[in-house]
Amino acid sequence: MAKVADTILFLLDPLEGWDSTGDYCLSCLFAQGLPTYTLAVQGISSLPPKKQIDARRKLSKAVEKRFPEDKLLLLDTQQEAGMLLRQLANQKQRHLAFRDQRAYLFAHAADFVPSEENDLMGTLKISGYVRGQALNVNSVLHIIGHGDFQMKQIDAPVDPFPLNLRVIRSSKDSGAAMEICSADAVADMEEDLKVLMKADPDRQASLQTEVIPDPMEGEQTWPTEEELSEAHDLLKESSKVVKKVPKGTSSYQAEWILDEDGESGGEGDEYDDIEHENFMEEESQDEGSEEEEEEECETMTIGESVRDDLYDENVDEEAEEKMLEKYKQERLEEMFPDEVDTPRDVAARIRFQKYRGLKSFRTSPWDPKENLPRDYARIFQFQNFINTRRRIFKEIEEEVEGAEVGWYVTLHVSEVPVSVVEHFKRGTPLIAFSLLPHEQKMSVLNMVVSRHPGNTEPVKAKEELIFHCGFRRFRASPLFSQHTAADKHKLQRFLTADTALVVTVYAPITFPPASVLLFKQNSNGMHSLIATGHLLSVDPDRMVIKRVVLSGHPFKIFTKTAVVRYMFFNREDVLWFKPVELRTKWGRRGHIKEPLGTHGHMKCNFDGKLKSQDTVLMNLYKRVFPKWTYDPYVPEPVPWVKSEISSTVPEMDME
């Protein structure tokens, strides 16, 4: 309702102002974009005269936090009500950018005409006042919470609340005019001037949301014999190694001569097994000492409360376990960011085969068109999104034919399910927005959000959330990434509370500016606000890079060389990841020189001497993409039950 309201009247309680529920609603309204508003309080005159001054002073302090420069009006007498109406009529209107660029309509009446083939689908007639921009019948209409639809025609029925005598002229025919002066006059001319516009099939916007991918589009031809021979010659040249050998040495003898710094790879075979056994013995001794400490502890009995059993009845043990596990994962991510354990049952070269090493995360090149998923064949992408947005907004400023702002019209919307009018009859507001060109098509949306301070539960990436993006409302599973100016952005596994992050998701195109609210549906059906922000861009080429950090520990340390273990557990993995650069937590950089033995020990060179307590790290990267989980249907949240909140929320006049 607040998305399309001209004015919001905040009615305050005379004693408390607003409770925690009211503060939560205000947070959502401020993040979404607050239209024109007025503050009023009801019930102060019913208080004793001595308490009225204290109540006003207390209310003024409460209002200053949210509305520092606004006046609080009284609403207890007929005269004060008249002053409030004058305030509502004369105050300057605030503009919200996302709705000023589009035509929208709040339904005052709705009627459903089922089709001949199917009773569950039909034509929906929506009556209301056009706001924002002129409404064109050929554009796509979005009904919030239900999806996108096409219009057949626009009618001009009798205005139920005419303000004065005025003339409405049709944009198509400037000679056709309709005077709205009374119901009788309109009834006489209804036969000739009822239809304002009818949809033109040649100019009507399509409802196509996805591209139908062609599986043969990416087919490649087999290389010719010349290309194969050139590749073979290049491979031979690159495989040649230059060595210093004595004069008269044959090529066969040169193969057996080692480099100046070369050493045999079998010197680590003797101690690998012994050191592994010693390490296991140390771990068993530590576990034994911990058990002895636990045995020394005393136990004591504490009296239980009488209501403990009643409390446990309302606790969901399964949900508690899941939440505890998420808290542990979030804590581990803060202490050891991106670190993972190298698997013992699967070779590291297989487990991390999609990852690569980078010399520099900031400057190393990465092609944004490389190894795209199949879902990218279904979306639309702009050649230049900024220029397209600028051109569309410039066309809006020019005169657009259609129903003008302020007209009372009836829209004939085709192929609408009967559930839309059923929701309207149950009291749910029916709100329709006219879409700009391309806004019905799917793409990749990037939104900048910050964590809401009122919610502290851990939120993991790819977890289903409810989005309010501009005028749209949908469900999706997003990715979180750092908000930087570089071409690559590191994936964040959790929605952090201290910094702003970028949320990436598959969704219909929306032209910014647009506010963004992220909600999470609780087990009781309520929606909890977890983050707020704004729409950043529509850009499928924005690269979200996942980092994995493998860690190893120095075993033997020399001047600039060290033997590192526990990063890998077989010789083949060491050889596979040998080209990737190493770094340590204390700032040293190095590389793998050669493997030692068969248990994953490796000799490494560094730019300085390592400390025994240092940790050797290897960074691996791969590009990740969001999941296609877009769902335009979002069920309404379960309303608050008064009996559940009566213990914490004071009584308020919620008229």
mmCIF file of N, CA and C in Angstrom, residues 241-357:
data_model
loop_
_atom_site.group_PDB
_atom_site.id
_atom_site.type_symbol
_atom_site.label_atom_id
_atom_site.label_comp_id
_atom_site.label_asym_id
_atom_site.label_seq_id
_atom_site.Cartn_x
_atom_site.Cartn_y
_atom_site.Cartn_z
ATOM 1 N N VAL A 241 64.171 -28.188 -23.110
ATOM 2 C CA VAL A 241 64.772 -27.585 -21.926
ATOM 3 C C VAL A 241 66.249 -27.352 -22.191
ATOM 4 N N VAL A 242 66.749 -26.148 -21.876
ATOM 5 C CA VAL A 242 68.153 -25.789 -22.076
ATOM 6 C C VAL A 242 68.927 -26.102 -20.802
ATOM 7 N N LYS A 243 70.011 -26.917 -20.919
ATOM 8 C CA LYS A 243 70.841 -27.298 -19.776
ATOM 9 C C LYS A 243 72.310 -27.034 -20.098
ATOM 10 N N LYS A 244 73.096 -26.799 -19.052
ATOM 11 C CA LYS A 244 74.541 -26.695 -19.188
ATOM 12 C C LYS A 244 75.145 -28.092 -19.015
ATOM 13 N N VAL A 245 75.814 -28.612 -20.071
ATOM 14 C CA VAL A 245 76.395 -29.958 -20.032
ATOM 15 C C VAL A 245 77.840 -29.887 -20.514
ATOM 16 N N PRO A 246 78.678 -30.841 -20.135
ATOM 17 C CA PRO A 246 80.066 -30.864 -20.639
ATOM 18 C C PRO A 246 80.108 -31.076 -22.144
ATOM 19 N N LYS A 247 81.198 -30.622 -22.758
ATOM 20 C CA LYS A 247 81.340 -30.773 -24.202
ATOM 21 C C LYS A 247 81.418 -32.251 -24.575
ATOM 22 N N GLY A 248 80.783 -32.594 -25.692
ATOM 23 C CA GLY A 248 80.803 -33.963 -26.170
ATOM 24 C C GLY A 248 79.703 -34.831 -25.595
ATOM 25 N N THR A 249 78.769 -34.226 -24.785
ATOM 26 C CA THR A 249 77.684 -35.011 -24.181
ATOM 27 C C THR A 249 76.585 -35.226 -25.211
ATOM 28 N N SER A 250 76.120 -36.459 -25.314
ATOM 29 C CA SER A 250 75.033 -36.753 -26.238
ATOM 30 C C SER A 250 73.698 -36.330 -25.627
ATOM 31 N N SER A 251 72.650 -36.282 -26.481
ATOM 32 C CA SER A 251 71.320 -35.899 -25.996
ATOM 33 C C SER A 251 70.777 -36.917 -25.001
ATOM 34 N N TYR A 252 71.153 -38.226 -25.202
ATOM 35 C CA TYR A 252 70.697 -39.246 -24.257
ATOM 36 C C TYR A 252 71.340 -39.042 -22.890
ATOM 37 N N GLN A 253 72.664 -38.720 -22.884
ATOM 38 C CA GLN A 253 73.340 -38.487 -21.610
ATOM 39 C C GLN A 253 72.833 -37.214 -20.925
ATOM 40 N N ALA A 254 72.459 -36.199 -21.703
ATOM 41 C CA ALA A 254 71.983 -34.931 -21.125
ATOM 42 C C ALA A 254 70.674 -35.111 -20.370
ATOM 43 N N GLU A 255 69.869 -36.096 -20.776
ATOM 44 C CA GLU A 255 68.606 -36.326 -20.080
ATOM 45 C C GLU A 255 68.828 -36.748 -18.636
ATOM 46 N N TRP A 256 70.002 -37.379 -18.345
ATOM 47 C CA TRP A 256 70.266 -37.895 -16.996
ATOM 48 C C TRP A 256 71.002 -36.900 -16.110
ATOM 49 N N ILE A 257 71.407 -35.780 -16.660
ATOM 50 C CA ILE A 257 72.139 -34.775 -15.881
ATOM 51 C C ILE A 257 71.136 -33.849 -15.206
ATOM 52 N N LEU A 258 71.255 -33.668 -13.893
ATOM 53 C CA LEU A 258 70.341 -32.820 -13.134
ATOM 54 C C LEU A 258 70.769 -31.364 -13.228
ATOM 55 N N ASP A 259 69.810 -30.444 -12.898
ATOM 56 C CA ASP A 259 70.138 -29.019 -12.810
ATOM 57 C C ASP A 259 71.044 -28.781 -11.619
ATOM 58 N N GLU A 260 71.551 -27.527 -11.525
ATOM 59 C CA GLU A 260 72.439 -27.183 -10.422
ATOM 60 C C GLU A 260 71.726 -27.297 -9.081
ATOM 61 N N ASP A 261 70.436 -26.925 -9.030
ATOM 62 C CA ASP A 261 69.679 -27.013 -7.779
ATOM 63 C C ASP A 261 68.793 -28.247 -7.728
ATOM 64 N N GLY A 262 68.957 -29.176 -8.708
ATOM 65 C CA GLY A 262 68.109 -30.357 -8.735
ATOM 66 C C GLY A 262 68.563 -31.409 -7.745
ATOM 67 N N GLU A 263 67.607 -32.080 -7.154
ATOM 68 C CA GLU A 263 67.879 -33.151 -6.206
ATOM 69 C C GLU A 263 66.911 -34.281 -6.491
ATOM 70 N N SER A 264 67.251 -35.479 -6.056
ATOM 71 C CA SER A 264 66.371 -36.625 -6.280
ATOM 72 C C SER A 264 65.114 -36.478 -5.454
ATOM 73 N N GLY A 265 64.021 -37.046 -5.939
ATOM 74 C CA GLY A 265 62.741 -36.886 -5.250
ATOM 75 C C GLY A 265 62.451 -37.939 -4.236
ATOM 76 N N GLY A 266 63.381 -38.840 -3.970
ATOM 77 C CA GLY A 266 63.047 -39.921 -3.064
ATOM 78 C C GLY A 266 63.585 -39.781 -1.678
ATOM 79 N N GLU A 267 64.178 -38.609 -1.315
ATOM 80 C CA GLU A 267 64.796 -38.502 -0.012
ATOM 81 C C GLU A 267 63.777 -38.405 1.101
ATOM 82 N N GLY A 268 62.535 -38.093 0.787
ATOM 83 C CA GLY A 268 61.542 -37.986 1.852
ATOM 84 C C GLY A 268 60.852 -39.285 2.162
ATOM 85 N N ASP A 269 61.169 -40.369 1.432
ATOM 86 C CA ASP A 269 60.466 -41.619 1.662
ATOM 87 C C ASP A 269 60.739 -42.204 3.041
ATOM 88 N N GLU A 270 61.955 -41.917 3.582
ATOM 89 C CA GLU A 270 62.349 -42.593 4.804
ATOM 90 C C GLU A 270 61.605 -42.085 6.030
ATOM 91 N N TYR A 271 61.285 -40.760 6.050
ATOM 92 C CA TYR A 271 60.719 -40.206 7.283
ATOM 93 C C TYR A 271 59.224 -39.947 7.194
ATOM 94 N N ASP A 272 58.572 -40.097 6.052
ATOM 95 C CA ASP A 272 57.148 -39.777 5.930
ATOM 96 C C ASP A 272 56.299 -40.590 6.892
ATOM 97 N N ASP A 273 56.490 -41.919 6.874
ATOM 98 C CA ASP A 273 55.663 -42.782 7.712
ATOM 99 C C ASP A 273 55.949 -42.561 9.184
ATOM 100 N N ILE A 274 57.252 -42.355 9.549
ATOM 101 C CA ILE A 274 57.604 -42.169 10.960
ATOM 102 C C ILE A 274 56.969 -40.905 11.511
ATOM 103 N N GLU A 275 57.044 -39.812 10.750
ATOM 104 C CA GLU A 275 56.486 -38.551 11.248
ATOM 105 C C GLU A 275 54.968 -38.620 11.346
ATOM 106 N N HIS A 276 54.337 -39.323 10.451
ATOM 107 C CA HIS A 276 52.885 -39.458 10.527
ATOM 108 C C HIS A 276 52.481 -40.202 11.796
ATOM 109 N N GLU A 277 53.246 -41.264 12.136
ATOM 110 C CA GLU A 277 52.934 -42.004 13.362
ATOM 111 C C GLU A 277 53.150 -41.143 14.596
ATOM 112 N N ASN A 278 54.246 -40.349 14.627
ATOM 113 C CA ASN A 278 54.500 -39.462 15.773
ATOM 114 C C ASN A 278 53.376 -38.447 15.943
ATOM 115 N N PHE A 279 52.881 -37.907 14.820
ATOM 116 C CA PHE A 279 51.802 -36.917 14.896
ATOM 117 C C PHE A 279 50.527 -37.535 15.466
ATOM 118 N N MET A 280 50.213 -38.754 15.079
ATOM 119 C CA MET A 280 49.024 -39.423 15.601
ATOM 120 C C MET A 280 49.178 -39.704 17.087
ATOM 121 N N GLU A 281 50.429 -40.048 17.555
ATOM 122 C CA GLU A 281 50.645 -40.300 18.985
ATOM 123 C C GLU A 281 50.437 -39.022 19.793
ATOM 124 N N GLU A 282 50.907 -37.865 19.253
ATOM 125 C CA GLU A 282 50.725 -36.593 19.966
ATOM 126 C C GLU A 282 49.245 -36.275 20.109
ATOM 127 N N GLU A 283 48.462 -36.525 19.071
ATOM 128 C CA GLU A 283 47.025 -36.243 19.143
ATOM 129 C C GLU A 283 46.354 -37.117 20.185
ATOM 130 N N SER A 284 46.736 -38.394 20.253
ATOM 131 C CA SER A 284 46.112 -39.291 21.235
ATOM 132 C C SER A 284 46.461 -38.869 22.652
ATOM 133 N N GLN A 285 47.718 -38.354 22.874
ATOM 134 C CA GLN A 285 48.098 -37.883 24.205
ATOM 135 C C GLN A 285 47.278 -36.657 24.606
ATOM 136 N N ASP A 286 47.052 -35.742 23.638
ATOM 137 C CA ASP A 286 46.249 -34.551 23.945
ATOM 138 C C ASP A 286 44.832 -34.931 24.322
ATOM 139 N N GLU A 287 44.242 -35.895 23.597
ATOM 140 C CA GLU A 287 42.873 -36.308 23.918
ATOM 141 C C GLU A 287 42.813 -36.933 25.306
ATOM 142 N N GLY A 288 43.857 -37.704 25.677
ATOM 143 C CA GLY A 288 43.875 -38.325 27.004
ATOM 144 C C GLY A 288 43.947 -37.293 28.107
ATOM 145 N N SER A 289 44.735 -36.220 27.908
ATOM 146 C CA SER A 289 44.831 -35.175 28.937
ATOM 147 C C SER A 289 43.513 -34.435 29.084
ATOM 148 N N GLU A 290 42.778 -34.213 27.956
ATOM 149 C CA GLU A 290 41.480 -33.541 28.051
ATOM 150 C C GLU A 290 40.483 -34.387 28.833
ATOM 151 N N GLU A 291 40.517 -35.716 28.645
ATOM 152 C CA GLU A 291 39.594 -36.581 29.392
ATOM 153 C C GLU A 291 39.891 -36.540 30.885
ATOM 154 N N GLU A 292 41.207 -36.466 31.262
ATOM 155 C CA GLU A 292 41.550 -36.389 32.683
ATOM 156 C C GLU A 292 41.032 -35.102 33.304
ATOM 157 N N GLU A 293 41.109 -33.970 32.531
ATOM 158 C CA GLU A 293 40.614 -32.706 33.058
ATOM 159 C C GLU A 293 39.109 -32.762 33.277
ATOM 160 N N GLU A 294 38.387 -33.428 32.366
ATOM 161 C CA GLU A 294 36.943 -33.537 32.539
ATOM 162 C C GLU A 294 36.586 -34.372 33.753
ATOM 163 N N GLU A 295 37.401 -35.399 34.061
ATOM 164 C CA GLU A 295 37.096 -36.240 35.220
ATOM 165 C C GLU A 295 37.293 -35.492 36.533
ATOM 166 N N GLU A 296 38.201 -34.495 36.554
ATOM 167 C CA GLU A 296 38.450 -33.751 37.782
ATOM 168 C C GLU A 296 37.327 -32.776 38.122
ATOM 169 N N CYS A 297 36.451 -32.471 37.186
ATOM 170 C CA CYS A 297 35.371 -31.502 37.423
ATOM 171 C C CYS A 297 34.333 -32.095 38.372
ATOM 172 N N GLU A 298 33.701 -31.209 39.164
ATOM 173 C CA GLU A 298 32.649 -31.622 40.078
ATOM 174 C C GLU A 298 31.287 -31.386 39.448
ATOM 175 N N THR A 299 30.302 -32.085 39.910
ATOM 176 C CA THR A 299 28.934 -31.905 39.449
ATOM 177 C C THR A 299 28.077 -31.479 40.628
ATOM 178 N N MET A 300 27.103 -30.607 40.334
ATOM 179 C CA MET A 300 26.206 -30.144 41.393
ATOM 180 C C MET A 300 24.809 -30.025 40.824
ATOM 181 N N THR A 301 23.814 -30.196 41.667
ATOM 182 C CA THR A 301 22.411 -30.204 41.253
ATOM 183 C C THR A 301 21.822 -28.815 41.446
ATOM 184 N N ILE A 302 21.108 -28.332 40.411
ATOM 185 C CA ILE A 302 20.462 -27.021 40.468
ATOM 186 C C ILE A 302 18.962 -27.243 40.350
ATOM 187 N N GLY A 303 18.198 -26.562 41.174
ATOM 188 C CA GLY A 303 16.746 -26.709 41.149
ATOM 189 C C GLY A 303 16.138 -26.205 39.861
ATOM 190 N N GLU A 304 15.196 -26.941 39.306
ATOM 191 C CA GLU A 304 14.573 -26.572 38.044
ATOM 192 C C GLU A 304 13.313 -25.763 38.295
ATOM 193 N N SER A 305 13.013 -24.891 37.348
ATOM 194 C CA SER A 305 11.808 -24.080 37.454
ATOM 195 C C SER A 305 10.578 -24.933 37.157
ATOM 196 N N VAL A 306 9.479 -24.539 37.713
ATOM 197 C CA VAL A 306 8.248 -25.305 37.523
ATOM 198 C C VAL A 306 7.772 -25.212 36.078
ATOM 199 N N ARG A 307 8.103 -24.065 35.405
ATOM 200 C CA ARG A 307 7.579 -23.840 34.056
ATOM 201 C C ARG A 307 8.545 -24.316 32.977
ATOM 202 N N ASP A 308 9.638 -25.006 33.336
ATOM 203 C CA ASP A 308 10.590 -25.459 32.328
ATOM 204 C C ASP A 308 9.957 -26.424 31.328
ATOM 205 N N ASP A 309 9.096 -27.319 31.807
ATOM 206 C CA ASP A 309 8.458 -28.279 30.903
ATOM 207 C C ASP A 309 7.568 -27.572 29.889
ATOM 208 N N LEU A 310 6.853 -26.555 30.365
ATOM 209 C CA LEU A 310 5.994 -25.807 29.452
ATOM 210 C C LEU A 310 6.819 -25.057 28.416
ATOM 211 N N TYR A 311 7.994 -24.573 28.812
ATOM 212 C CA TYR A 311 8.853 -23.840 27.882
ATOM 213 C C TYR A 311 9.368 -24.767 26.774
ATOM 214 N N ASP A 312 9.745 -26.004 27.144
ATOM 215 C CA ASP A 312 10.304 -26.931 26.168
ATOM 216 C C ASP A 312 9.285 -27.368 25.126
ATOM 217 N N GLU A 313 7.998 -27.284 25.472
ATOM 218 C CA GLU A 313 6.983 -27.699 24.506
ATOM 219 C C GLU A 313 6.996 -26.811 23.260
ATOM 220 N N ASN A 314 7.382 -25.531 23.417
ATOM 221 C CA ASN A 314 7.365 -24.596 22.295
ATOM 222 C C ASN A 314 8.695 -24.527 21.556
ATOM 223 N N VAL A 315 9.679 -25.337 21.951
ATOM 224 C CA VAL A 315 10.998 -25.308 21.324
ATOM 225 C C VAL A 315 11.075 -26.386 20.247
ATOM 226 N N ASP A 316 11.450 -25.980 19.051
ATOM 227 C CA ASP A 316 11.636 -26.908 17.936
ATOM 228 C C ASP A 316 13.098 -27.365 17.953
ATOM 229 N N GLU A 317 13.345 -28.595 18.376
ATOM 230 C CA GLU A 317 14.714 -29.074 18.538
ATOM 231 C C GLU A 317 15.445 -29.151 17.196
ATOM 232 N N GLU A 318 14.744 -29.555 16.161
ATOM 233 C CA GLU A 318 15.386 -29.661 14.844
ATOM 234 C C GLU A 318 15.822 -28.289 14.337
ATOM 235 N N ALA A 319 14.951 -27.293 14.504
ATOM 236 C CA ALA A 319 15.312 -25.930 14.092
ATOM 237 C C ALA A 319 16.460 -25.382 14.932
ATOM 238 N N GLU A 320 16.473 -25.714 16.223
ATOM 239 C CA GLU A 320 17.563 -25.262 17.098
ATOM 240 C C GLU A 320 18.900 -25.842 16.644
ATOM 241 N N GLU A 321 18.912 -27.119 16.259
ATOM 242 C CA GLU A 321 20.144 -27.748 15.811
ATOM 243 C C GLU A 321 20.646 -27.118 14.511
ATOM 244 N N LYS A 322 19.727 -26.842 13.585
ATOM 245 C CA LYS A 322 20.121 -26.219 12.320
ATOM 246 C C LYS A 322 20.693 -24.823 12.557
ATOM 247 N N MET A 323 20.057 -24.053 13.454
ATOM 248 C CA MET A 323 20.536 -22.705 13.735
ATOM 249 C C MET A 323 21.912 -22.748 14.403
ATOM 250 N N LEU A 324 22.125 -23.714 15.320
ATOM 251 C CA LEU A 324 23.422 -23.851 15.972
ATOM 252 C C LEU A 324 24.512 -24.173 14.953
ATOM 253 N N GLU A 325 24.207 -25.039 14.006
ATOM 254 C CA GLU A 325 25.183 -25.392 12.980
ATOM 255 C C GLU A 325 25.536 -24.182 12.114
ATOM 256 N N LYS A 326 24.540 -23.343 11.792
ATOM 257 C CA LYS A 326 24.798 -22.145 10.995
ATOM 258 C C LYS A 326 25.649 -21.145 11.758
ATOM 259 N N TYR A 327 25.396 -21.010 13.075
ATOM 260 C CA TYR A 327 26.223 -20.117 13.892
ATOM 261 C C TYR A 327 27.674 -20.600 13.921
ATOM 262 N N LYS A 328 27.877 -21.925 14.011
ATOM 263 C CA LYS A 328 29.239 -22.467 14.014
ATOM 264 C C LYS A 328 29.942 -22.196 12.685
ATOM 265 N N GLN A 329 29.222 -22.387 11.580
ATOM 266 C CA GLN A 329 29.819 -22.148 10.274
ATOM 267 C C GLN A 329 30.183 -20.679 10.087
ATOM 268 N N GLU A 330 29.309 -19.780 10.544
ATOM 269 C CA GLU A 330 29.594 -18.349 10.431
ATOM 270 C C GLU A 330 30.815 -17.969 11.271
ATOM 271 N N ARG A 331 30.921 -18.558 12.465
ATOM 272 C CA ARG A 331 32.065 -18.263 13.330
ATOM 273 C C ARG A 331 33.372 -18.784 12.719
ATOM 274 N N LEU A 332 33.346 -19.982 12.155
ATOM 275 C CA LEU A 332 34.534 -20.525 11.500
ATOM 276 C C LEU A 332 34.942 -19.680 10.298
ATOM 277 N N GLU A 333 33.953 -19.174 9.557
ATOM 278 C CA GLU A 333 34.249 -18.337 8.396
ATOM 279 C C GLU A 333 34.919 -17.027 8.820
ATOM 280 N N GLU A 334 34.528 -16.471 9.986
ATOM 281 C CA GLU A 334 35.161 -15.255 10.481
ATOM 282 C C GLU A 334 36.597 -15.524 10.936
ATOM 283 N N MET A 335 36.832 -16.668 11.587
ATOM 284 C CA MET A 335 38.161 -16.964 12.111
ATOM 285 C C MET A 335 39.120 -17.425 11.010
ATOM 286 N N PHE A 336 38.647 -18.257 10.094
ATOM 287 C CA PHE A 336 39.489 -18.789 9.025
ATOM 288 C C PHE A 336 38.773 -18.569 7.687
ATOM 289 N N PRO A 337 38.840 -17.342 7.132
ATOM 290 C CA PRO A 337 38.071 -17.048 5.912
ATOM 291 C C PRO A 337 38.510 -17.894 4.731
ATOM 292 N N ASP A 338 37.536 -18.575 4.136
ATOM 293 C CA ASP A 338 37.694 -19.357 2.902
ATOM 294 C C ASP A 338 38.581 -20.591 3.056
ATOM 295 N N GLU A 339 39.050 -20.906 4.255
ATOM 296 C CA GLU A 339 39.914 -22.075 4.430
ATOM 297 C C GLU A 339 39.074 -23.355 4.435
ATOM 298 N N VAL A 340 39.570 -24.365 3.716
ATOM 299 C CA VAL A 340 38.907 -25.668 3.665
ATOM 300 C C VAL A 340 39.954 -26.745 3.907
ATOM 301 N N ASP A 341 39.496 -27.889 4.364
ATOM 302 C CA ASP A 341 40.380 -29.026 4.584
ATOM 303 C C ASP A 341 40.524 -29.822 3.295
ATOM 304 N N THR A 342 41.751 -30.172 2.968
ATOM 305 C CA THR A 342 41.978 -31.004 1.786
ATOM 306 C C THR A 342 41.419 -32.400 2.039
ATOM 307 N N PRO A 343 40.553 -32.907 1.167
ATOM 308 C CA PRO A 343 39.943 -34.225 1.419
ATOM 309 C C PRO A 343 40.973 -35.340 1.351
ATOM 310 N N ARG A 344 40.773 -36.372 2.183
ATOM 311 C CA ARG A 344 41.663 -37.532 2.194
ATOM 312 C C ARG A 344 41.183 -38.633 1.256
ATOM 313 N N ASP A 345 39.851 -38.701 1.032
ATOM 314 C CA ASP A 345 39.305 -39.787 0.219
ATOM 315 C C ASP A 345 39.278 -39.472 -1.270
ATOM 316 N N VAL A 346 39.405 -38.186 -1.633
ATOM 317 C CA VAL A 346 39.385 -37.781 -3.041
ATOM 318 C C VAL A 346 40.660 -36.993 -3.314
ATOM 319 N N ALA A 347 41.269 -37.237 -4.464
ATOM 320 C CA ALA A 347 42.479 -36.502 -4.829
ATOM 321 C C ALA A 347 42.162 -35.019 -4.982
ATOM 322 N N ALA A 348 43.065 -34.164 -4.527
ATOM 323 C CA ALA A 348 42.839 -32.721 -4.583
ATOM 324 C C ALA A 348 42.744 -32.230 -6.020
ATOM 325 N N ARG A 349 43.456 -32.842 -6.936
ATOM 326 C CA ARG A 349 43.403 -32.413 -8.339
ATOM 327 C C ARG A 349 42.053 -32.724 -8.966
ATOM 328 N N ILE A 350 41.292 -33.640 -8.370
ATOM 329 C CA ILE A 350 39.933 -33.934 -8.842
ATOM 330 C C ILE A 350 38.910 -33.082 -8.099
ATOM 331 N N ARG A 351 39.094 -32.960 -6.785
ATOM 332 C CA ARG A 351 38.156 -32.162 -5.984
ATOM 333 C C ARG A 351 38.166 -30.691 -6.402
ATOM 334 N N PHE A 352 39.333 -30.152 -6.747
ATOM 335 C CA PHE A 352 39.458 -28.735 -7.104
ATOM 336 C C PHE A 352 39.823 -28.561 -8.572
ATOM 337 N N GLN A 353 39.275 -29.425 -9.440
ATOM 338 C CA GLN A 353 39.650 -29.368 -10.852
ATOM 339 C C GLN A 353 39.062 -28.147 -11.567
ATOM 340 N N LYS A 354 37.996 -27.549 -11.018
ATOM 341 C CA LYS A 354 37.422 -26.359 -11.645
ATOM 342 C C LYS A 354 38.061 -25.062 -11.157
ATOM 343 N N TYR A 355 39.011 -25.177 -10.235
ATOM 344 C CA TYR A 355 39.653 -23.986 -9.671
ATOM 345 C C TYR A 355 40.956 -23.699 -10.411
ATOM 346 N N ARG A 356 41.411 -22.454 -10.280
ATOM 347 C CA ARG A 356 42.668 -22.042 -10.888
ATOM 348 C C ARG A 356 43.428 -21.133 -9.927
ATOM 349 N N GLY A 357 44.724 -21.003 -10.140
ATOM 350 C CA GLY A 357 45.523 -20.073 -9.366
ATOM 351 C C GLY A 357 45.680 -18.757 -10.102
#
